[in-house]
């Protein structure tokens, strides 16, 4: 071990476990053996894993220290736009770890897991009510997986009608997963240019919508944090031409209990339970991307589906038009429990969640728009998008300012997305932040804007306070050092 233990007070350096320990050290003590030592049958004895020899306290300190380097919503404001990094009430974790749920085996016969099936059936009803849609599948394991499921449903619908449609319209503000999901299902994504207000233009849809186009995949609110104000007109055009409307509902946090998705013309919608409905996410942890559809498309939903018969629940495969299974068993059940717990504990306040999320984003937008360029100066939904246009004069970029925010103790927002905005800085505060924390964030952003003018080099050198300085990202991507 070469580096010293402490760098900044009690923020400790931590070597790899392989660099720690001494041969023969163990994590437990057992009474002395009172039987003779015997060699393993050589047929079963391999070389053995190459694990270091460590004491229990060495292992515990190692992982506890690593956990202290982490930043998460439990540590502070995490304004990552498009990700809805809100605080997740701990009661949800408690419900998800109830032994009856946590210990249930997915192969239990229906009669022995009535509670779990009832939870799924009731959660489907609640999600249908929140979105205004008719029927729900909980199987998809993520937002992108919900998109894929939705596109498979589109394909099954047109196959069933004997129509061959090959294209899907996708606005240029879309999340990258949207065109990918279309392409995976054999559709060709066609880019739709947004208008000067940052939303889809019905005239452009009218021009492109033909008999070979299966429909549109639109995110609402979109990734600029703007409500697609022409959605009804767009949906009418698509429907008139025999197409379907898919809505990427990853931004549902802005409109829960406020927008009825079916009423505005949506045929298929996915939700991100791990964003809107309060499951901790990031780092690729388990998620859930339920798909909500209209009655017309219900026959195509994945199987098995929960059905109720004579007061009991059972899983049914009896849906001949179904696209089949999209995930092992019933999706990520633990995430479903957390969403259920969240919805029941919030009750009617779910609507207030969205109102506060929108209020917080507009507060930040209004308090920063004199120092950062705001490409769309109009009321936003749950997130707002700035750019580095004003700071370019001092050769300070979005990346520099994001890094500098770390010196002020904040996780940076999403940067350089959506791609249609040059140098985008996308802030999503969520509803769970207090006025004081929002003000602290605003003050930090304003201080950085000031520094960009008065001491730009300082911003370009950031970060200076975290454990590591600015990393060589190209090198890290091309030659990752997996050994530590
Ligand atoms: C997060 C997000 C997705 C993808 O969701 P995953 O769960 O990460 O697969 C898709 N679209 C939008 C707009 C998103 O914000």
Coordinates of C-alpha atoms and ligand atoms in Angstrom, one line a residue:
X1 CA 0.0 0.0 0.0
X2 CA 1.7 3.2 -1.1
X3 CA -0.9 6.0 -0.8
X4 CA -1.5 7.3 2.7
X5 CA -4.8 6.5 4.3
X6 CA -6.3 10.0 4.6
X7 CA -6.3 12.6 1.9
X8 CA -8.8 15.2 3.0
X9 CA -9.5 14.7 6.6
X10 CA -11.4 11.5 6.9
X11 CA -12.1 10.9 3.2
X12 CA -10.0 7.7 3.0
X13 CA -8.1 6.2 0.2
X14 CA -8.9 2.6 -0.4
X15 CA -6.6 0.1 -2.2
X16 CA -8.0 -3.0 -3.9
X17 CA -8.8 -6.0 -1.7
X18 CA -6.0 -7.8 -3.5
X19 CA -3.5 -5.3 -2.3
X20 CA -4.7 -5.8 1.3
X21 CA -4.4 -8.7 3.7
X22 CA -1.8 -11.3 4.6
X23 CA -1.7 -15.0 3.7
X24 CA -3.5 -17.0 6.3
X25 CA -5.7 -14.2 7.6
X26 CA -9.4 -15.1 7.8
X27 CA -12.7 -13.4 8.5
X28 CA -13.8 -15.8 11.2
X29 CA -12.6 -17.9 14.1
X30 CA -13.7 -21.5 14.6
X31 CA -12.8 -23.9 17.3
X32 CA -9.7 -26.0 16.6
X33 CA -10.5 -29.0 14.4
X34 CA -10.9 -32.3 16.2
X35 CA -11.0 -34.6 13.2
X36 CA -8.2 -35.5 10.9
X37 CA -7.5 -33.3 7.9
X38 CA -8.3 -35.1 4.7
X39 CA -7.5 -34.1 1.2
X40 CA -10.4 -33.4 -1.1
X41 CA -11.3 -36.0 -3.7
X42 CA -9.0 -34.8 -6.6
X43 CA -11.9 -35.1 -9.0
X44 CA -13.5 -32.2 -7.2
X45 CA -10.5 -30.2 -6.1
X46 CA -9.8 -27.4 -8.6
X47 CA -7.1 -24.8 -8.2
X48 CA -9.4 -22.8 -5.9
X49 CA -10.4 -19.1 -6.4
X50 CA -7.7 -16.5 -6.2
X51 CA -9.2 -14.6 -3.2
X52 CA -7.1 -12.5 -0.9
X53 CA -6.8 -13.5 2.8
X54 CA -8.6 -10.8 4.8
X55 CA -10.0 -10.3 8.2
X56 CA -13.7 -9.4 8.7
X57 CA -12.9 -5.8 9.7
X58 CA -10.8 -5.3 6.6
X59 CA -13.6 -6.4 4.3
X60 CA -16.2 -4.3 6.2
X61 CA -14.1 -1.2 6.1
X62 CA -13.3 -1.7 2.4
X63 CA -16.9 -1.8 1.3
X64 CA -18.1 0.9 3.8
X65 CA -15.4 3.3 2.5
X66 CA -16.3 2.6 -1.1
X67 CA -20.0 3.3 -0.2
X68 CA -18.9 6.7 1.3
X69 CA -17.4 7.7 -2.1
X70 CA -20.8 7.3 -3.6
X71 CA -23.1 10.1 -4.4
X72 CA -26.8 9.4 -4.5
X73 CA -30.2 11.0 -3.9
X74 CA -29.8 10.1 -0.2
X75 CA -26.7 12.3 -0.1
X76 CA -27.9 15.4 -1.9
X77 CA -29.6 17.1 -4.8
X78 CA -29.2 15.1 -8.0
X79 CA -30.5 17.2 -10.8
X80 CA -29.9 14.8 -13.7
X81 CA -32.4 15.9 -16.4
X82 CA -34.5 13.1 -18.0
X83 CA -33.8 10.8 -15.1
X84 CA -36.2 11.9 -12.3
X85 CA -33.7 11.3 -9.5
X86 CA -36.1 11.9 -6.7
X87 CA -35.9 10.8 -3.1
X88 CA -37.5 7.4 -2.7
X89 CA -39.3 7.0 0.7
X90 CA -37.8 4.2 2.7
X91 CA -41.2 2.7 3.6
X92 CA -41.2 1.3 0.0
X93 CA -38.1 -0.7 0.8
X94 CA -39.7 -2.0 3.9
X95 CA -42.8 -3.2 2.1
X96 CA -40.6 -4.8 -0.6
X97 CA -38.7 -6.8 2.0
X98 CA -41.7 -8.2 3.8
X99 CA -40.8 -11.9 4.0
X100 CA -44.1 -13.0 2.2
X101 CA -43.0 -11.0 -0.9
X102 CA -39.2 -11.2 -0.7
X103 CA -39.3 -15.0 -0.1
X104 CA -41.9 -15.9 -2.7
X105 CA -40.6 -18.2 -5.3
X106 CA -41.7 -17.3 -8.9
X107 CA -42.7 -20.9 -9.6
X108 CA -45.2 -21.0 -6.7
X109 CA -48.6 -22.3 -7.8
X110 CA -51.2 -19.6 -8.1
X111 CA -53.2 -20.6 -5.1
X112 CA -50.1 -20.1 -2.9
X113 CA -49.3 -16.6 -4.0
X114 CA -52.7 -14.9 -4.1
X115 CA -51.3 -11.8 -2.3
X116 CA -48.6 -11.2 -4.9
X117 CA -51.1 -11.7 -7.8
X118 CA -53.6 -9.4 -6.1
X119 CA -50.9 -6.7 -5.8
X120 CA -50.1 -7.0 -9.5
X121 CA -53.7 -6.8 -10.5
X122 CA -54.3 -3.8 -8.3
X123 CA -51.1 -2.1 -9.4
X124 CA -52.2 -2.5 -13.0
X125 CA -55.6 -0.9 -12.2
X126 CA -53.9 2.0 -10.4
X127 CA -51.4 2.7 -13.3
X128 CA -54.4 2.6 -15.7
X129 CA -56.1 5.1 -13.6
X130 CA -53.1 7.4 -13.3
X131 CA -52.5 7.4 -17.1
X132 CA -56.1 7.1 -18.3
X133 CA -55.2 4.0 -20.3
X134 CA -57.3 0.8 -20.4
X135 CA -55.0 -2.2 -19.7
X136 CA -51.4 -2.7 -18.4
X137 CA -48.6 -5.2 -18.5
X138 CA -46.1 -5.1 -15.7
X139 CA -43.6 -7.4 -17.4
X140 CA -41.0 -5.1 -19.1
X141 CA -38.0 -4.5 -17.0
X142 CA -37.0 -1.0 -18.1
X143 CA -38.1 2.0 -20.1
X144 CA -36.3 0.8 -23.2
X145 CA -37.8 -2.7 -22.7
X146 CA -41.3 -1.1 -22.5
X147 CA -40.6 0.6 -25.9
X148 CA -39.6 -2.7 -27.4
X149 CA -42.7 -4.3 -26.0
X150 CA -44.8 -1.4 -27.4
X151 CA -43.2 -1.8 -30.8
X152 CA -43.9 -5.5 -30.8
X153 CA -47.5 -4.7 -30.1
X154 CA -47.5 -2.2 -33.0
X155 CA -46.1 -5.0 -35.3
X156 CA -48.6 -7.6 -34.0
X157 CA -51.5 -5.1 -34.6
X158 CA -50.6 -4.5 -38.2
X159 CA -49.8 -8.2 -38.8
X160 CA -53.3 -9.0 -37.5
X161 CA -54.8 -6.5 -39.8
X162 CA -52.8 -7.8 -42.8
X163 CA -51.1 -4.5 -43.3
X164 CA -47.4 -4.0 -44.0
X165 CA -46.1 -0.8 -42.5
X166 CA -42.4 -0.3 -42.2
X167 CA -41.7 3.2 -40.8
X168 CA -42.1 5.1 -37.5
X169 CA -41.9 8.8 -37.1
X170 CA -39.6 9.9 -34.2
X171 CA -39.0 13.6 -33.2
X172 CA -35.4 14.7 -33.2
X173 CA -35.6 15.4 -29.5
X174 CA -36.1 11.7 -28.7
X175 CA -34.1 9.6 -26.2
X176 CA -31.7 7.4 -28.1
X177 CA -33.5 4.2 -27.0
X178 CA -36.6 5.2 -29.2
X179 CA -35.1 4.7 -32.6
X180 CA -33.2 1.7 -31.3
X181 CA -36.4 0.0 -30.1
X182 CA -38.1 0.6 -33.5
X183 CA -35.2 -0.8 -35.4
X184 CA -35.1 -3.9 -33.3
X185 CA -38.7 -4.6 -34.3
X186 CA -37.9 -4.1 -38.0
X187 CA -39.3 -0.6 -38.3
X188 CA -37.3 2.2 -39.9
X189 CA -37.1 5.3 -37.7
X190 CA -37.8 8.5 -39.6
X191 CA -36.6 11.7 -37.9
X192 CA -39.2 14.5 -37.4
X193 CA -37.7 17.9 -37.1
X194 CA -39.2 19.9 -34.1
X195 CA -40.4 23.4 -34.8
X196 CA -39.0 26.6 -33.4
X197 CA -41.1 26.2 -30.2
X198 CA -39.3 22.8 -29.5
X199 CA -42.3 20.7 -30.3
X200 CA -43.7 18.5 -33.1
X201 CA -45.3 20.3 -36.0
X202 CA -48.6 18.7 -37.2
X203 CA -47.9 19.9 -40.7
X204 CA -44.6 17.9 -40.8
X205 CA -46.4 14.9 -39.5
X206 CA -49.1 15.3 -42.2
X207 CA -46.5 15.4 -44.9
X208 CA -44.7 12.2 -43.7
X209 CA -47.6 10.1 -42.6
X210 CA -48.4 7.6 -45.3
X211 CA -49.7 4.1 -45.7
X212 CA -46.3 2.6 -45.0
X213 CA -45.9 4.4 -41.7
X214 CA -47.0 2.5 -38.6
X215 CA -47.3 5.6 -36.5
X216 CA -45.4 8.0 -34.3
X217 CA -43.3 7.5 -31.2
X218 CA -43.4 10.7 -29.2
X219 CA -42.1 11.6 -25.7
X220 CA -44.5 13.8 -23.7
X221 CA -43.5 16.0 -22.0
X222 CA -40.6 15.9 -24.4
X223 CA -36.9 15.8 -23.6
X224 CA -36.7 19.6 -23.8
X225 CA -39.0 19.6 -20.8
X226 CA -41.8 21.0 -23.0
X227 CA -45.4 19.7 -23.3
X228 CA -46.2 18.5 -26.8
X229 CA -49.0 21.0 -27.2
X230 CA -50.1 19.7 -30.6
X231 CA -50.3 16.1 -29.5
X232 CA -54.1 15.8 -30.1
X233 CA -53.9 17.2 -33.7
X234 CA -50.8 15.0 -34.4
X235 CA -52.7 11.9 -33.1
X236 CA -55.7 12.7 -35.3
X237 CA -53.5 12.9 -38.4
X238 CA -51.8 9.6 -37.5
X239 CA -55.0 7.8 -36.7
X240 CA -56.7 9.1 -39.9
X241 CA -53.9 7.5 -41.8
X242 CA -54.4 4.2 -40.0
X243 CA -51.4 4.6 -37.8
X244 CA -50.9 4.3 -34.0
X245 CA -49.4 6.7 -31.4
X246 CA -46.7 5.5 -29.0
X247 CA -45.9 7.7 -26.1
X248 CA -42.6 7.4 -24.2
X249 CA -43.9 8.2 -20.7
X250 CA -40.5 8.4 -19.0
X251 CA -41.4 12.0 -18.1
X252 CA -44.7 11.2 -16.5
X253 CA -43.5 12.8 -13.3
X254 CA -44.6 16.1 -14.7
X255 CA -48.2 15.1 -15.5
X256 CA -49.5 12.5 -13.1
X257 CA -53.2 12.8 -12.5
X258 CA -53.2 15.9 -14.8
X259 CA -53.0 14.5 -18.4
X260 CA -55.2 11.7 -19.5
X261 CA -53.0 9.9 -22.1
X262 CA -55.8 8.1 -23.9
X263 CA -57.8 11.3 -24.2
X264 CA -54.9 13.0 -26.0
X265 CA -54.8 10.2 -28.5
X266 CA -52.1 7.8 -27.1
X267 CA -52.5 4.1 -28.0
X268 CA -49.5 2.7 -26.2
X269 CA -47.5 4.3 -23.3
X270 CA -44.7 3.0 -21.2
X271 CA -43.9 4.2 -17.7
X272 CA -40.6 4.1 -15.9
X273 CA -41.5 2.9 -12.4
X274 CA -37.9 3.5 -11.4
X275 CA -38.2 7.2 -12.2
X276 CA -41.7 8.4 -11.6
X277 CA -42.9 5.8 -9.1
X278 CA -40.0 5.9 -6.7
X279 CA -37.5 3.1 -7.0
X280 CA -33.9 3.9 -6.5
X281 CA -32.1 3.8 -9.8
X282 CA -28.8 4.4 -11.5
X283 CA -25.9 2.0 -12.0
X284 CA -28.1 -0.4 -14.0
X285 CA -30.1 -1.6 -11.0
X286 CA -33.5 -3.3 -11.5
X287 CA -36.3 -1.2 -13.0
X288 CA -39.7 -1.7 -14.4
X289 CA -41.2 -0.3 -17.6
X290 CA -44.9 -1.2 -17.6
X291 CA -46.8 -0.8 -20.9
X292 CA -50.3 0.7 -20.9
X293 CA -52.6 0.3 -23.9
X294 CA -56.1 1.0 -25.1
X295 CA -58.8 -1.7 -25.2
X296 CA -58.2 -2.2 -28.9
X297 CA -54.6 -3.3 -28.3
X298 CA -55.1 -5.2 -25.1
X299 CA -55.2 -8.7 -26.8
X300 CA -51.6 -8.2 -27.8
X301 CA -50.2 -7.6 -24.3
X302 CA -47.5 -10.1 -23.1
X303 CA -48.5 -13.3 -21.3
X304 CA -49.0 -14.6 -18.7
X305 CA -51.6 -12.1 -17.5
X306 CA -53.2 -11.9 -14.1
X307 CA -56.9 -12.7 -14.3
X308 CA -59.6 -12.8 -11.6
X309 CA -62.0 -15.7 -11.5
X310 CA -64.5 -16.4 -8.7
X311 CA -62.7 -14.3 -6.2
X312 CA -59.3 -15.8 -6.9
X313 CA -56.4 -14.6 -9.0
X314 CA -54.5 -16.8 -11.5
X315 CA -52.0 -16.4 -14.3
X316 CA -53.4 -17.0 -17.7
X317 CA -51.7 -17.8 -21.0
X318 CA -55.0 -17.9 -22.8
X319 CA -54.5 -14.8 -25.1
X320 CA -54.0 -16.2 -28.6
X321 CA -53.0 -12.8 -30.1
X322 CA -50.4 -12.0 -27.4
X323 CA -46.9 -11.1 -28.4
X324 CA -45.7 -13.7 -25.9
X325 CA -43.3 -13.4 -23.0
X326 CA -40.9 -10.5 -22.8
X327 CA -39.3 -11.2 -19.4
X328 CA -38.7 -14.2 -17.2
X329 CA -41.6 -14.8 -14.8
X330 CA -43.4 -11.5 -14.0
X331 CA -40.9 -8.7 -14.4
X332 CA -38.9 -7.2 -11.5
X333 CA -41.4 -7.9 -8.8
X334 CA -39.6 -6.0 -6.1
X335 CA -39.8 -2.8 -8.1
X336 CA -43.6 -3.4 -8.6
X337 CA -44.0 -3.6 -4.8
X338 CA -42.2 -0.3 -4.3
X339 CA -44.4 1.5 -6.9
X340 CA -47.5 0.0 -5.3
X341 CA -46.4 1.2 -1.9
X342 CA -45.6 4.6 -3.2
X343 CA -48.9 5.1 -5.0
X344 CA -50.9 3.9 -2.0
X345 CA -49.0 6.0 0.4
X346 CA -49.3 9.2 -1.8
X347 CA -53.0 8.8 -2.6
X348 CA -54.4 12.0 -4.1
X349 CA -51.1 13.7 -3.5
X350 CA -49.7 12.1 -6.6
X351 CA -51.1 15.0 -8.5
X352 CA -49.3 17.4 -6.2
X353 CA -46.0 15.6 -6.9
X354 CA -46.3 16.6 -10.5
X355 CA -47.4 20.2 -9.7
X356 CA -44.4 20.6 -7.4
X357 CA -42.0 19.0 -9.8
X358 CA -43.1 21.5 -12.4
X359 CA -43.0 24.4 -10.0
X360 CA -39.5 23.6 -8.9
X361 CA -38.2 23.4 -12.5
X362 CA -39.8 26.7 -13.4
X363 CA -38.4 28.3 -10.2
X364 CA -34.9 27.3 -11.3
X365 CA -35.5 28.4 -14.9
X366 CA -36.7 31.9 -13.8
X367 CA -33.8 32.4 -11.3
X368 CA -31.1 31.4 -13.7
X369 CA -32.3 32.7 -17.1
X370 CA -30.5 36.0 -16.7
X371 CA -27.1 34.3 -16.5
X372 CA -27.5 31.2 -18.7
X373 CA -29.0 31.2 -22.2
X374 CA -32.4 29.6 -22.3
X375 CA -33.2 28.3 -25.8
X376 CA -36.9 28.0 -25.1
X377 CA -38.1 30.8 -22.9
X378 CA -41.5 29.6 -22.0
X379 CA -43.1 27.7 -19.1
X380 CA -41.4 24.3 -18.8
X381 CA -42.6 21.0 -17.3
X382 CA -40.5 19.1 -14.8
X383 CA -37.1 20.1 -16.2
X384 CA -35.5 23.1 -17.9
X385 CA -32.7 23.3 -20.5
X386 CA -30.0 26.0 -20.6
X387 CA -26.9 26.2 -22.8
X388 CA -23.3 27.5 -22.5
X389 CA -23.9 30.2 -25.2
X390 CA -23.2 33.1 -22.9
X391 CA -20.1 31.5 -21.4
X392 CA -18.6 30.6 -24.8
X393 CA -17.2 34.2 -25.0
X394 CA -14.9 33.2 -22.1
X395 CA -14.2 29.8 -23.6
X396 CA -16.0 28.1 -20.8
X397 CA -18.0 25.1 -21.8
X398 CA -21.0 23.1 -20.4
X399 CA -18.6 20.3 -19.4
X400 CA -16.4 22.8 -17.5
X401 CA -19.4 24.2 -15.5
X402 CA -20.7 20.7 -14.8
X403 CA -17.3 19.7 -13.3
X404 CA -17.2 23.0 -11.3
X405 CA -20.5 22.2 -9.7
X406 CA -18.8 19.2 -8.0
X407 CA -16.5 21.6 -6.2
X408 CA -19.7 23.3 -4.9
X409 CA -20.9 19.9 -3.7
X410 CA -23.6 19.2 -6.3
X411 CA -24.0 16.4 -8.7
X412 CA -24.0 17.9 -12.2
X413 CA -27.1 18.0 -14.3
X414 CA -27.5 16.1 -17.6
X415 CA -25.2 17.7 -20.2
X416 CA -25.1 17.7 -24.0
X417 CA -28.6 16.1 -24.2
X418 CA -31.0 16.5 -25.9
X419 CA -28.8 16.6 -29.0
X420 CA -30.8 19.3 -30.8
X421 CA -29.6 21.9 -28.2
X422 CA -26.0 22.8 -28.6
X423 CA -24.2 22.6 -25.3
X424 CA -27.3 21.7 -23.3
X425 CA -27.5 21.8 -19.5
X426 CA -30.6 20.0 -18.5
X427 CA -31.8 20.4 -14.9
X428 CA -34.5 18.3 -13.3
X429 CA -34.8 19.2 -9.6
X430 CA -37.8 16.9 -8.9
X431 CA -40.5 17.6 -6.3
X432 CA -38.6 16.2 -3.4
X433 CA -36.1 19.2 -2.9
X434 CA -36.7 21.9 -0.4
X435 CA -36.7 25.6 -1.3
X436 CA -33.4 25.9 0.6
X437 CA -31.7 23.2 -1.4
X438 CA -33.0 24.7 -4.6
X439 CA -31.6 28.1 -3.6
X440 CA -28.2 26.6 -2.7
X441 CA -28.1 25.0 -6.2
X442 CA -29.1 28.3 -7.8
X443 CA -26.4 30.2 -5.9
X444 CA -23.8 27.7 -6.9
X445 CA -24.8 28.0 -10.6
X446 CA -24.8 31.8 -10.4
X447 CA -21.3 31.7 -8.7
X448 CA -20.1 29.6 -11.6
X449 CA -21.5 31.9 -14.2
X450 CA -19.7 34.8 -12.4
X451 CA -16.4 32.8 -12.3
X452 CA -16.8 32.0 -16.0
X453 CA -16.5 35.8 -16.6
X454 CA -14.0 36.8 -14.0
X455 CA -11.8 33.7 -13.6
X456 CA -12.5 31.3 -16.5
X457 CA -9.3 29.3 -15.9
X458 CA -10.6 28.2 -12.5
X459 CA -13.7 26.8 -14.1
X460 CA -11.7 25.0 -16.8
X461 CA -9.5 23.4 -14.2
X462 CA -12.5 22.0 -12.2
X463 CA -13.0 19.8 -10.3
X464 CA -10.4 20.5 -7.7
X465 CA -12.0 19.3 -4.5
X466 CA -13.2 15.7 -5.2
X467 CA -10.9 12.7 -4.8
X468 CA -10.1 12.7 -8.5
X469 CA -9.4 15.6 -10.8
X470 CA -10.8 15.7 -14.4
X471 CA -10.5 12.3 -16.0
X472 CA -9.4 11.5 -19.5
X473 CA -12.7 10.2 -20.7
X474 CA -11.5 9.0 -24.1
X475 CA -8.8 7.0 -22.5
X476 CA -11.2 5.7 -19.9
X477 CA -13.5 4.5 -22.6
X478 CA -10.9 3.1 -24.9
X479 CA -8.5 1.5 -22.4
X480 CA -10.5 0.8 -19.2
X481 CA -8.4 -0.2 -16.3
X482 CA -10.4 -3.0 -14.8
X483 CA -7.8 -3.9 -12.2
X484 CA -8.1 -0.7 -10.3
Ligands
LIG1 C1 -34.9 7.1 -19.1 C2 -35.5 7.2 -20.4 C3 -35.7 6.1 -21.3 C4 -35.1 4.8 -21.0 O1 -35.5 4.2 -19.8 P1 -34.6 3.0 -19.2 O2 -35.4 2.5 -18.0 O3 -33.3 3.6 -18.8 O4 -34.4 1.9 -20.3 C5 -36.4 6.3 -22.4 N1 -36.9 7.6 -22.7 C6 -36.7 8.6 -22.0 C7 -37.3 9.9 -22.4 C8 -36.1 8.5 -20.7 O5 -35.9 9.6 -20.0

